[in-house]
Short mmCIF file of C-alpha atoms and ligand atoms in Angstrom, two decimals:
data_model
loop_
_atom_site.label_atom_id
_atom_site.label_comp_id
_atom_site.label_asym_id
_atom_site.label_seq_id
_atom_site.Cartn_x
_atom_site.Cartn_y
_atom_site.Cartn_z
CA UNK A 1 40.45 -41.49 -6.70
CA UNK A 2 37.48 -42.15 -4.63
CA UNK A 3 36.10 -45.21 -2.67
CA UNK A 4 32.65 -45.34 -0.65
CA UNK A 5 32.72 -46.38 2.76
CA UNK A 6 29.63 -48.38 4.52
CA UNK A 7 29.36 -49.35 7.70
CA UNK A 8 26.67 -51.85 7.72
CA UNK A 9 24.51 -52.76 8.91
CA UNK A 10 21.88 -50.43 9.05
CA UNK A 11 17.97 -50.49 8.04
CA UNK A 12 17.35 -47.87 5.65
CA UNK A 13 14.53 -45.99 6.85
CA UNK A 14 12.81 -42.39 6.17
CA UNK A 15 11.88 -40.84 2.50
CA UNK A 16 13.54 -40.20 -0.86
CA UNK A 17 12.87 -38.47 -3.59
CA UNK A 18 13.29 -39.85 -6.98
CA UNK A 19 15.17 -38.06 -9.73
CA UNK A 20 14.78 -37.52 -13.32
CA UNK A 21 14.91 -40.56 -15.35
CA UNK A 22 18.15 -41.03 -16.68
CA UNK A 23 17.50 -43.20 -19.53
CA UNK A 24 15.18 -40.35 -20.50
CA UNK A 25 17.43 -37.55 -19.98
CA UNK A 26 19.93 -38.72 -22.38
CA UNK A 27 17.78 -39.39 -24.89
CA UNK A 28 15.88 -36.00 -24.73
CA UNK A 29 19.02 -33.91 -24.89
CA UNK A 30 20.32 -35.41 -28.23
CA UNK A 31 16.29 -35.26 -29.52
CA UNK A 32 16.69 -31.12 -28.66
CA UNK A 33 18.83 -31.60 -32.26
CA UNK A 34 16.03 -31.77 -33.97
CA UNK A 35 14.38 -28.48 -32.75
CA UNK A 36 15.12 -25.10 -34.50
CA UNK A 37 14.54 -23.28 -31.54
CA UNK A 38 15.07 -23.30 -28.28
CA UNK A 39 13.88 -25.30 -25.21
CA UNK A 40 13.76 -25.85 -21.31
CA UNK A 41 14.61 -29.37 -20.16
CA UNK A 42 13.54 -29.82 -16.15
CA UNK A 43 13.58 -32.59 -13.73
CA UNK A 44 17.35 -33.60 -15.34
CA UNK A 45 19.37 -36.04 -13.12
CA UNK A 46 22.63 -33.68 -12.29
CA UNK A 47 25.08 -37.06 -13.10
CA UNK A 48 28.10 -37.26 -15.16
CA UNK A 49 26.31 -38.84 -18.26
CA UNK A 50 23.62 -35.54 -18.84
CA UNK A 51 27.41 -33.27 -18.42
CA UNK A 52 28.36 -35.03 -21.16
CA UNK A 53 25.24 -35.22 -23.13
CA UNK A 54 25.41 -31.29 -22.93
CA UNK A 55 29.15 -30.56 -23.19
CA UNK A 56 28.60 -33.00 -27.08
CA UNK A 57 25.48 -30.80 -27.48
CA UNK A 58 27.68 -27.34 -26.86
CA UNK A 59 30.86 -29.02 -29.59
CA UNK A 60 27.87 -29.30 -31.84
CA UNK A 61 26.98 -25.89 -31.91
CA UNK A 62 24.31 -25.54 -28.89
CA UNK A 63 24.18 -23.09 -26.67
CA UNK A 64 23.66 -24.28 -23.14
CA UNK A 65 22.30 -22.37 -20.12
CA UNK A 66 22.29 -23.87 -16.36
CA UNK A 67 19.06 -22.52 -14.76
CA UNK A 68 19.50 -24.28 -11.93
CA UNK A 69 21.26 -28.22 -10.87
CA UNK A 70 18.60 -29.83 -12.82
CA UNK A 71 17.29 -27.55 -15.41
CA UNK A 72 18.92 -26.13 -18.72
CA UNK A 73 17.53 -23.95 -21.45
CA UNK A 74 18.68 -25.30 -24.94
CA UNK A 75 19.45 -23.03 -28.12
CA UNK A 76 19.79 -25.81 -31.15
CA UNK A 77 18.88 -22.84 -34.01
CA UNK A 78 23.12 -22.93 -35.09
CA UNK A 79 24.30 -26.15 -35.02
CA UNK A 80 27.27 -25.63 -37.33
CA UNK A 81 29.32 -29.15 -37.85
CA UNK A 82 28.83 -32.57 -38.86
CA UNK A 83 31.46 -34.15 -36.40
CA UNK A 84 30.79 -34.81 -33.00
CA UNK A 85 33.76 -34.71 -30.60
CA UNK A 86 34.93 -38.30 -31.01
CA UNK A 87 36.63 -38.51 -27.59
CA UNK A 88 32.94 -37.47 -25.79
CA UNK A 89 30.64 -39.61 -27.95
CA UNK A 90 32.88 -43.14 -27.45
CA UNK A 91 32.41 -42.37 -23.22
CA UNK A 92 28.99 -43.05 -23.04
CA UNK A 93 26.33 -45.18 -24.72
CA UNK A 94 23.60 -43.51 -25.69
CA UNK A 95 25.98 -40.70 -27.57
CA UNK A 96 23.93 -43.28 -30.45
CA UNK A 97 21.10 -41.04 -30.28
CA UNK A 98 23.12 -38.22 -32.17
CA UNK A 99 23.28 -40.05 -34.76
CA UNK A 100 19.43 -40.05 -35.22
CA UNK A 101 18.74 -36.48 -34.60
CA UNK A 102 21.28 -35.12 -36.54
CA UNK A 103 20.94 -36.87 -39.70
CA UNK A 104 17.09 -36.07 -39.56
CA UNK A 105 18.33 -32.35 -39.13
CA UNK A 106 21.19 -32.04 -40.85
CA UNK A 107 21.54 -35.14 -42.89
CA UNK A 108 25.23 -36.34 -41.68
CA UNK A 109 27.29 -37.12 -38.78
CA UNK A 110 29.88 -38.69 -37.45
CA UNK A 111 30.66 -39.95 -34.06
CA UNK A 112 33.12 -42.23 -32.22
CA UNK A 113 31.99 -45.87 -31.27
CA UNK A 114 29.00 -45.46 -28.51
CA UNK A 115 31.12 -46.89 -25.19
CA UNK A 116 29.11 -47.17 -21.75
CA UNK A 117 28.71 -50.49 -19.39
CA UNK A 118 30.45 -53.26 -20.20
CA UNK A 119 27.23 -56.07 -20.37
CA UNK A 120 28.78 -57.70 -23.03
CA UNK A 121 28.15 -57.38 -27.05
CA UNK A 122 26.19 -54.55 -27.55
CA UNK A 123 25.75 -54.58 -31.57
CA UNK A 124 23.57 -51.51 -33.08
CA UNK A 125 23.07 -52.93 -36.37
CA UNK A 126 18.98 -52.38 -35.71
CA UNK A 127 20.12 -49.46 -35.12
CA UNK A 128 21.73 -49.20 -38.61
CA UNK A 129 19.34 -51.11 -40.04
CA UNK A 130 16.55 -48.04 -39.57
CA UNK A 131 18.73 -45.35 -40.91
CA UNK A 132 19.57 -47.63 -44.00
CA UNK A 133 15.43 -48.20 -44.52
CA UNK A 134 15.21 -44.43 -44.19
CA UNK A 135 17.32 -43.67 -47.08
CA UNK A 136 20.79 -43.07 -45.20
CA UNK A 137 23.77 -44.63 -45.96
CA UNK A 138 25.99 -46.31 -42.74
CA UNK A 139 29.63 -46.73 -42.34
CA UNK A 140 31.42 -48.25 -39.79
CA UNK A 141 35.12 -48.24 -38.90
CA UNK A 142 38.59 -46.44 -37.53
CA UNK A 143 36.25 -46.46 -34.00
CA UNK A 144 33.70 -44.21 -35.77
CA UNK A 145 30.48 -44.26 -37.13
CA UNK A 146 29.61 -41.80 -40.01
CA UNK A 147 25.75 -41.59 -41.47
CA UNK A 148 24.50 -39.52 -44.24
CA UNK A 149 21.31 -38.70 -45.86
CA UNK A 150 20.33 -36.64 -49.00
CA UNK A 151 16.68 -36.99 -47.74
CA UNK A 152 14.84 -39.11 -45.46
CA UNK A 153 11.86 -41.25 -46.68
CA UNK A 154 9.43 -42.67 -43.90
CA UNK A 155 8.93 -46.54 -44.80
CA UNK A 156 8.04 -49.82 -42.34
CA UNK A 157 10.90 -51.46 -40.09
CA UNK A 158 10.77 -54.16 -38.19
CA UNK A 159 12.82 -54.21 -35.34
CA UNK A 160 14.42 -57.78 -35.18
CA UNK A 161 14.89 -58.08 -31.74
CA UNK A 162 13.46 -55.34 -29.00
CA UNK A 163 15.70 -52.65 -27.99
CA UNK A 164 15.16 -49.66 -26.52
CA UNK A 165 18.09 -47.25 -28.07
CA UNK A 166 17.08 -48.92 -31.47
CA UNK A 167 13.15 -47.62 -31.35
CA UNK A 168 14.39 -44.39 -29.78
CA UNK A 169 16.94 -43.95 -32.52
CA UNK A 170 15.21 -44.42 -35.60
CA UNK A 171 12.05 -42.99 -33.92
CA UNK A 172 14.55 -39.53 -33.95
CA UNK A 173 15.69 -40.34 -37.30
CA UNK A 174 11.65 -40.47 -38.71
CA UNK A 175 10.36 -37.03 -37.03
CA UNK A 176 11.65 -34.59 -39.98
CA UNK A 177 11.63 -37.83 -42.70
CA UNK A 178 9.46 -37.20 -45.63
CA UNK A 179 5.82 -39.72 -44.75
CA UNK A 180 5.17 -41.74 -42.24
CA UNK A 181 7.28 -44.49 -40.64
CA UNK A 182 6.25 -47.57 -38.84
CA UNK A 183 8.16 -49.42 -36.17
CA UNK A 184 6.92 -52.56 -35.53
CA UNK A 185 8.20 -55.06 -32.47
CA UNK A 186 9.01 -51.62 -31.06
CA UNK A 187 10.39 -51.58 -27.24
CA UNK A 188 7.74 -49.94 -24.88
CA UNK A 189 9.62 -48.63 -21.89
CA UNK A 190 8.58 -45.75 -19.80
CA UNK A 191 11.53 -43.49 -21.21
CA UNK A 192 10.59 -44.38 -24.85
CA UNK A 193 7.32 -42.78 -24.13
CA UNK A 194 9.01 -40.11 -22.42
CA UNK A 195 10.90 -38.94 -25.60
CA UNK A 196 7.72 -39.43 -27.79
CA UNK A 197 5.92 -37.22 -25.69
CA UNK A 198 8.77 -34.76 -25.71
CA UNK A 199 8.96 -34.47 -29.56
CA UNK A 200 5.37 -34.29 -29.33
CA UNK A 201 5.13 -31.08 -27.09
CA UNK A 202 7.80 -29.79 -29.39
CA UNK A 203 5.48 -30.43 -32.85
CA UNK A 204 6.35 -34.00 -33.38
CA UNK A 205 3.46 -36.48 -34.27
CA UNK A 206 4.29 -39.57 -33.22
CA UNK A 207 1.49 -41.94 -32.25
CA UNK A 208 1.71 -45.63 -30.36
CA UNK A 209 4.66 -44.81 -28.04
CA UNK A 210 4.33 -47.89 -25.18
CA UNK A 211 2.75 -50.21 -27.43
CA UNK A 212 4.98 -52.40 -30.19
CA UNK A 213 3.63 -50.60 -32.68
CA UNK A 214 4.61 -46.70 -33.22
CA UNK A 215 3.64 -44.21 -36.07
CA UNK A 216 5.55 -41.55 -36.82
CA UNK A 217 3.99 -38.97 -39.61
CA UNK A 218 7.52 -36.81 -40.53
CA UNK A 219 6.71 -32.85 -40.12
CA UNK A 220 8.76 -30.28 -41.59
CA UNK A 221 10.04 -28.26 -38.64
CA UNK A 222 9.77 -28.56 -34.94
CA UNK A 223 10.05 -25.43 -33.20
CA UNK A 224 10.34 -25.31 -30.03
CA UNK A 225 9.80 -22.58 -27.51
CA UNK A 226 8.71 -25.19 -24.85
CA UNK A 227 9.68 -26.44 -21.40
CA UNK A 228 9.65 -30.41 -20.56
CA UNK A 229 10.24 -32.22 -17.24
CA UNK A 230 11.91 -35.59 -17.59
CA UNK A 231 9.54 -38.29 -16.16
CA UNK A 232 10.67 -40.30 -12.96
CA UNK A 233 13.36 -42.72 -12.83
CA UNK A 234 12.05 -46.18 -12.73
CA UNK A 235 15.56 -47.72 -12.08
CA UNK A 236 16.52 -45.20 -9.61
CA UNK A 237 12.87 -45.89 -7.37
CA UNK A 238 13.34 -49.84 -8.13
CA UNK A 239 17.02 -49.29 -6.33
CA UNK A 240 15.53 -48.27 -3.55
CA UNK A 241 12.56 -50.55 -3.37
CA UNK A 242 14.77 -53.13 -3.24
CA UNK A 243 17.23 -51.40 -0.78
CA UNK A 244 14.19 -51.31 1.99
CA UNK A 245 14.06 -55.24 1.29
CA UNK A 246 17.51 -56.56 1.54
CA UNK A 247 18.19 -53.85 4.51
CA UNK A 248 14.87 -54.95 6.35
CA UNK A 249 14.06 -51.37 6.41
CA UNK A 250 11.13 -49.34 5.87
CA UNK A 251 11.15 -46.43 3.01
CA UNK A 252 8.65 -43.80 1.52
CA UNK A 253 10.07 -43.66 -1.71
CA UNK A 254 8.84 -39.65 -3.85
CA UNK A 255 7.82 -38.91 -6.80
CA UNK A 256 7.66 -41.86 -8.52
CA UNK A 257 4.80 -43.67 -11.07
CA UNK A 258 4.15 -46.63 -9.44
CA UNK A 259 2.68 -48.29 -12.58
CA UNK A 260 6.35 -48.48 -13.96
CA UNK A 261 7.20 -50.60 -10.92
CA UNK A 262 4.91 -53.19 -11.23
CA UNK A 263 6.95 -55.72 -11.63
CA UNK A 264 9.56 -55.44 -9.07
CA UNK A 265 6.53 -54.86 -6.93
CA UNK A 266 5.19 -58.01 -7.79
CA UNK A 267 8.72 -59.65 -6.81
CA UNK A 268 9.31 -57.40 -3.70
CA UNK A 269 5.26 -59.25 -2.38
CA UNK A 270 6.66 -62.83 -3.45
CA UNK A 271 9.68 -62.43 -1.20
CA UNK A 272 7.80 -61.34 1.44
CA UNK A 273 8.08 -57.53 1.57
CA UNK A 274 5.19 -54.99 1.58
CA UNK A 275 4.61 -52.41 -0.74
CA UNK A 276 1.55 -49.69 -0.31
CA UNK A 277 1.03 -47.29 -3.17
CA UNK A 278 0.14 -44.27 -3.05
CA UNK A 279 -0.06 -42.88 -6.29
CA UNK A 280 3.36 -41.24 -6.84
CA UNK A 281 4.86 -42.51 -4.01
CA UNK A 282 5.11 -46.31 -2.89
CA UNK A 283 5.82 -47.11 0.88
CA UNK A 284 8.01 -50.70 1.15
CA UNK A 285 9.20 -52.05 3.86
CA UNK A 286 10.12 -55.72 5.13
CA UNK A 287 10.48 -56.51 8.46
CA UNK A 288 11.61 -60.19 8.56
CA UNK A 289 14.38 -62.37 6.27
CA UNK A 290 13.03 -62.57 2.31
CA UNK A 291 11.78 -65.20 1.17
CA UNK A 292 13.61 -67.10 -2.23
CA UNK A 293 12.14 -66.12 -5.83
CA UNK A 294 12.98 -66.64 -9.59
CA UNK A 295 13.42 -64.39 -11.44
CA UNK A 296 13.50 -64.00 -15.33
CA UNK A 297 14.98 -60.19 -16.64
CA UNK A 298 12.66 -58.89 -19.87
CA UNK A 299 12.31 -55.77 -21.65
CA UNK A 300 9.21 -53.82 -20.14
CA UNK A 301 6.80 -54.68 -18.82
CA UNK A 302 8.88 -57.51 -17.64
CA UNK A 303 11.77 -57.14 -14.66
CA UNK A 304 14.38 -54.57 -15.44
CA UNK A 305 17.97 -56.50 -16.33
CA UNK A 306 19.31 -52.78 -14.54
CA UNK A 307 17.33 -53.72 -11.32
CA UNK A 308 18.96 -57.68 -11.86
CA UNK A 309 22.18 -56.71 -9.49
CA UNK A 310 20.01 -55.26 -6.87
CA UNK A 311 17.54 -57.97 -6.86
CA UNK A 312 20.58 -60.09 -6.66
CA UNK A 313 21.46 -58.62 -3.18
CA UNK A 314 18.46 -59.67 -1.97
CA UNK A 315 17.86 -62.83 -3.08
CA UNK A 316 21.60 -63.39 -2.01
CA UNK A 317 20.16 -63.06 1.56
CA UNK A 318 16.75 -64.71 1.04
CA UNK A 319 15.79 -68.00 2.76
CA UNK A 320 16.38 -70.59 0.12
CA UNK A 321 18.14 -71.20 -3.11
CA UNK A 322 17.30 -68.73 -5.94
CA UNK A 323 17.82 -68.88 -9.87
CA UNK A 324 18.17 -65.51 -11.81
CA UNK A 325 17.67 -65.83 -15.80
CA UNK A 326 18.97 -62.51 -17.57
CA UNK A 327 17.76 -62.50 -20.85
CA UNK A 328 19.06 -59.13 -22.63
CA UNK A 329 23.03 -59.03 -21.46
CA UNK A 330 25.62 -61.78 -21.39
CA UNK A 331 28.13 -60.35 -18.88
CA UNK A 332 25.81 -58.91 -16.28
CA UNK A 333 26.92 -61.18 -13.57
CA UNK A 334 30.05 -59.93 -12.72
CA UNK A 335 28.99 -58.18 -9.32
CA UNK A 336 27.89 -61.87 -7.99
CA UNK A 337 31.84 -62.26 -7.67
CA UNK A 338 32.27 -59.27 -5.72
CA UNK A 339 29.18 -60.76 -3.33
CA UNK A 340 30.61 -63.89 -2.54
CA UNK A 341 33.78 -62.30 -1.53
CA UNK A 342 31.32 -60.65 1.47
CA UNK A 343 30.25 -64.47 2.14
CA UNK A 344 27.37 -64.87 -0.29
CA UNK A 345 27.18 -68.30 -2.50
CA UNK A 346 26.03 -67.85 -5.91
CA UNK A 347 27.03 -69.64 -8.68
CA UNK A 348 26.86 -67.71 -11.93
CA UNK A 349 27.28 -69.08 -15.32
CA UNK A 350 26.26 -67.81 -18.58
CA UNK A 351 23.09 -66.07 -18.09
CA UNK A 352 22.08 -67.79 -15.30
CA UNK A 353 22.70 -67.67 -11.53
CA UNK A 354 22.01 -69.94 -8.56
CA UNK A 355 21.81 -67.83 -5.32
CA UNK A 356 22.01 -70.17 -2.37
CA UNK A 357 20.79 -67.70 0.51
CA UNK A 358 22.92 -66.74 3.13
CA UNK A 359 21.65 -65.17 7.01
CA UNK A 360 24.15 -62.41 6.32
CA UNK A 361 26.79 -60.70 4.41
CA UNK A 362 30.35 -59.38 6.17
CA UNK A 363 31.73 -55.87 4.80
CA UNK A 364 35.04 -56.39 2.32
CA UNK A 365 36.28 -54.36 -0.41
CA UNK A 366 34.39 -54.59 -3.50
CA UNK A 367 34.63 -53.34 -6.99
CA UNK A 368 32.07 -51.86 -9.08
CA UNK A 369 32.24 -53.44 -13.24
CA UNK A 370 29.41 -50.99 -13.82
CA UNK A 371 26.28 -48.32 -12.86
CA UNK A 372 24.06 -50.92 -11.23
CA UNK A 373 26.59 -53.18 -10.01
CA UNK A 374 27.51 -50.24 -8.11
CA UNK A 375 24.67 -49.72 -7.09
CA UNK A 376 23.99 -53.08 -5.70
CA UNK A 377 27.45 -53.27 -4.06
CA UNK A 378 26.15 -49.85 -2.19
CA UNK A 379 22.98 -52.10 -0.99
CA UNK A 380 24.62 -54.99 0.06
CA UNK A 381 27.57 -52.80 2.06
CA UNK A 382 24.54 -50.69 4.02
CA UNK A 383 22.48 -54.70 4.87
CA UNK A 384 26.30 -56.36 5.54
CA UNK A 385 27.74 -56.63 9.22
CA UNK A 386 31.47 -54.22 9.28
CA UNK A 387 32.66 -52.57 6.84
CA UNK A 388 32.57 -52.40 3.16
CA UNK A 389 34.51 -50.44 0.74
CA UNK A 390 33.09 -50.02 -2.62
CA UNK A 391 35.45 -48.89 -5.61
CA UNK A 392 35.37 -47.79 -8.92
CA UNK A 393 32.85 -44.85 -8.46
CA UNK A 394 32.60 -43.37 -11.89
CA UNK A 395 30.00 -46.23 -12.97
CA UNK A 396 27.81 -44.93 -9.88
CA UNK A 397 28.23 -41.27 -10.97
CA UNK A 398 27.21 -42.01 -14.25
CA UNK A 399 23.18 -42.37 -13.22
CA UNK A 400 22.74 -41.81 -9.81
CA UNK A 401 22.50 -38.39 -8.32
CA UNK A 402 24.10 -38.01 -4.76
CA UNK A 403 23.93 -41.24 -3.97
CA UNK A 404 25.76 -41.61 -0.91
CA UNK A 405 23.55 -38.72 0.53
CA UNK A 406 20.38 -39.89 0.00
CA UNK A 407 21.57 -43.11 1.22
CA UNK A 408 22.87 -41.41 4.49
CA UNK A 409 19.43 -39.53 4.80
CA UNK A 410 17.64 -42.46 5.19
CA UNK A 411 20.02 -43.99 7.69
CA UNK A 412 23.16 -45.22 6.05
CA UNK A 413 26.60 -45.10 7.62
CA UNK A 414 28.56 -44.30 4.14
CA UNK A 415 31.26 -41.92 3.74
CA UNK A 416 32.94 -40.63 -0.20
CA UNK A 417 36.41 -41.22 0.48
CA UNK A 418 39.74 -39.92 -1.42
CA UNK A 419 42.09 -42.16 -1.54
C1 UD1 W 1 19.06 -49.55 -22.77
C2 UD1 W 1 19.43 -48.90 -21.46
C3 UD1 W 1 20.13 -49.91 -20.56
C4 UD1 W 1 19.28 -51.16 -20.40
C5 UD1 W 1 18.83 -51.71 -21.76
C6 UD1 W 1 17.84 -52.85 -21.63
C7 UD1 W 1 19.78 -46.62 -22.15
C8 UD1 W 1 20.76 -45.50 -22.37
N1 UD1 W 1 20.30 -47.78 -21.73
O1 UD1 W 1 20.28 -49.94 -23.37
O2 UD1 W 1 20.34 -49.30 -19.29
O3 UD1 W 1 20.04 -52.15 -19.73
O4 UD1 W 1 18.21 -50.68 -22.53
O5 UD1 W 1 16.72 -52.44 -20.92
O6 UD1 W 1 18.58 -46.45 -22.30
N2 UD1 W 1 20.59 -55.44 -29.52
C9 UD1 W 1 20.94 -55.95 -30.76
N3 UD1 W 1 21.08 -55.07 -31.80
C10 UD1 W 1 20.86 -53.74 -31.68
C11 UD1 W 1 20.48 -53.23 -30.42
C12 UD1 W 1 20.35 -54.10 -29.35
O7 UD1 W 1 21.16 -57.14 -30.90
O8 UD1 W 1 20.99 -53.03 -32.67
C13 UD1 W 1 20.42 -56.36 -28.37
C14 UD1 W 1 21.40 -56.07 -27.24
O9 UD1 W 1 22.63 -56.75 -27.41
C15 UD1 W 1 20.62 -56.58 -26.03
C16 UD1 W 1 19.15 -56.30 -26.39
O10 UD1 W 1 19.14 -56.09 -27.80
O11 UD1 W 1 20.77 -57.96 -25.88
C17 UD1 W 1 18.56 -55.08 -25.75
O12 UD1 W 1 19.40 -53.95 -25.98
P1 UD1 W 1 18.83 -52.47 -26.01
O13 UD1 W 1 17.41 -52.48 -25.54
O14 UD1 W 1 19.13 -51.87 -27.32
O15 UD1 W 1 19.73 -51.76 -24.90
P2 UD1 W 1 20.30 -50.29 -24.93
O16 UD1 W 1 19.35 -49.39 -25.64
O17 UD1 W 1 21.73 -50.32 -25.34
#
């Protein structure tokens, strides 16, 4: 087992470089399903949750080549089973997206119960509901879910609530269907745009990506023979936005597109940081305590809920009391517990939390209940005084590449422990 060690505190200062997105990544890996060819994938995030992504895409019948830590080249011409390794697909949560590409390929699959964060319910019966307009037919049970298709028929869904793996999934499920398809109260994040334009450069057309509206006219075949870099990680750059803040530091954060962080910009100027952008790359930096702020977690453009946790850190240090609303999961407080026991005073019920700010936070032992909670836990250890000891690692190494060394480039005292 491992544990992170931080000695705080420390203001992070110096550059990073962002990595692939990794809400993009494993979407585009399952979407290389739907391509009778072969493809190169670059700009992947080398994390546990893209080894995965491509270990279920080699059980399927891909051939996978390495060309380097963040590139592969993907041979999808013989996939030769309808049954995804069960054990694999229930790890993660986006394994979901199999289920899209392969019944628009093949027409049936079955894989074990999507797993991933624990936020609380996470139902996929939009999800369902798509394949079931498209002609498939859905069961559930015994931990698995198995789809099948005689043919595919594009038709108009309406997506009752906004979800991202729900328009990504049924936007997979369209691209080979028979006419065009419609999804309407669509989710418009960066990485949904980010698969559209993948399928796209791969002979997809799919129109309307990043509006609530998309289009998607089914083709026959796609083909291939192309090479796509994954687009920025907005969650990844947000992290460390909000790492300068709540460290009082001072951080050139790379390759990033700065229009996908408008919001948390927006937030980062109301608490009294700076931000100066320059493009793709934003320079933030606060020099003096922040300042309180409400904040309200929406799907895009709105604040991220997976920047919620970090935001948390600092408004758990700003001057004044604090609410945080999140609106998309139930049980995405559970880090404030792990806070307090460094001396912070929030008071979290239900979807809401009160953050009473505090001049400081003291180092303790803290456990990670999932990816950005870790991540958070890693921001508050590097602003707190002494040390902190962050557990539960595997959440972190799920979507952030080398985190304790980038953290230790710009400054940190942190140390990957075995213990
Ligand atoms: C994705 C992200 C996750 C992020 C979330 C919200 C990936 C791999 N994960 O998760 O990091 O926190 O978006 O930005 O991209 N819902 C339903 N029925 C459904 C589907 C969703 O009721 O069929 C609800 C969920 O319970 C939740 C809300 O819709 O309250 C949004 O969920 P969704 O956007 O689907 O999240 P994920 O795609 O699972």
């Amino acid at each position: 087992m491992e544990k992170l060690v931080i000695k705080g505190p420390t203001p992070l200062k110096g550059e990073v470089h962002i990595n692939g997105a990794k809400n993009a990544a494993v979407a585009i890996l399952p979407a290389t399903l739907l391509i009778d060819g072969i493809c190169t994938i670059e700009n992947l995030p080398n994390i546990s949750d893209v080894k995965i992504s491509c270990e279920i895409l080699e059980k399927l019948g891909a051939k996978i080549k390495w060309n380097s830590m963040n590139s592969v080249t993907i041979d999808t011409r013989h996939i030769n089973t309808t049954t995804a390794p069960l054990d694999l697909t229930s790890k993660f949560r986006a394994s979901y997206y199999i289920i899209g590409s392969m019944l628009s390929r093949i027409g049936e699959i079955e894989v074990g119960m999507p797993g991933g964060c624990k936020l609380g319910a996470r139902p996929i019966d939009q999800h369902i509901k798509g394949f079931e307009l498209l002609g498939a037919e859905v069961n559930v049970g015994n931990g698995t879910i198995h789809a099948k298709a005689n043919k595919l028929v594009g038709t108009s869904i309406y997506m009752d609530i906004v979800s991202v793996g729900a328009t990504i999934n049924v936007m997979l499920a369209s691209v080979l269907a028979e006419g065009t398809t419609t999804i309407d109260n669509a989710a418009k994040e960066p990485h949904i745009v980010d698969v559209a334009n993948f399928l796209n450069t791969m002979g997809a057309d799919i129109r309307g990506a990043g509006t609530d509206i998309i289009k998607i006219n089914g083709v026959k075949k796609l083909t291939g023979n192309c090479t796509y870099s994954v687009v920025p990680d907005q969650i990844e750059a947000g992290t460390f936005m909000l790492a300068a803040v709540a460290t009082k530091g001072d951080l050139l954060i790379k390759n990033c597109i700065t229009k996908h962080l408008d919001s948390i910009t927006a937030k980062i100027l109301e608490v009294g940081g700076q931000v100066e952008d320059y493009g793709d790359s934003l320079r933030v930096y606060c020099n003096k305590r922040p300042l309180k702020a409400n904040i309200k977690t929406l799907p895009y453009p709105g604040f991220p809920t997976d920047l919620q946790p970090q935001m948390g850190v600092v408004l758990s240090l700003a001057d004044g009391t604090s609410i945080i609303n999140e609106s998309i999961w139930e049980s995405r407080f559970q880090y404030t517990q792990e806070l307090n026991k460094m001396g912070a005073d929030i008071m979290a019920q239900g979807k809401t939390a009160i953050f009473q700010g505090v001049d400081h936070l003291s180092g303790a032992p803290v456990y990670s209940s999932d990816l950005r909670a870790g991540a958070a836990l890693i921001i508050a250890g590097t602003a707190a005084n002494g040390i902190t000891e962050v557990y539960n690692l595997e959440h972190i190494d799920r979507g952030y590449e080398n985190i304790e060394e980038k953290f230790r480039a710009i400054g940190a005292n942190i140390e990957r422990v075995s213990y």
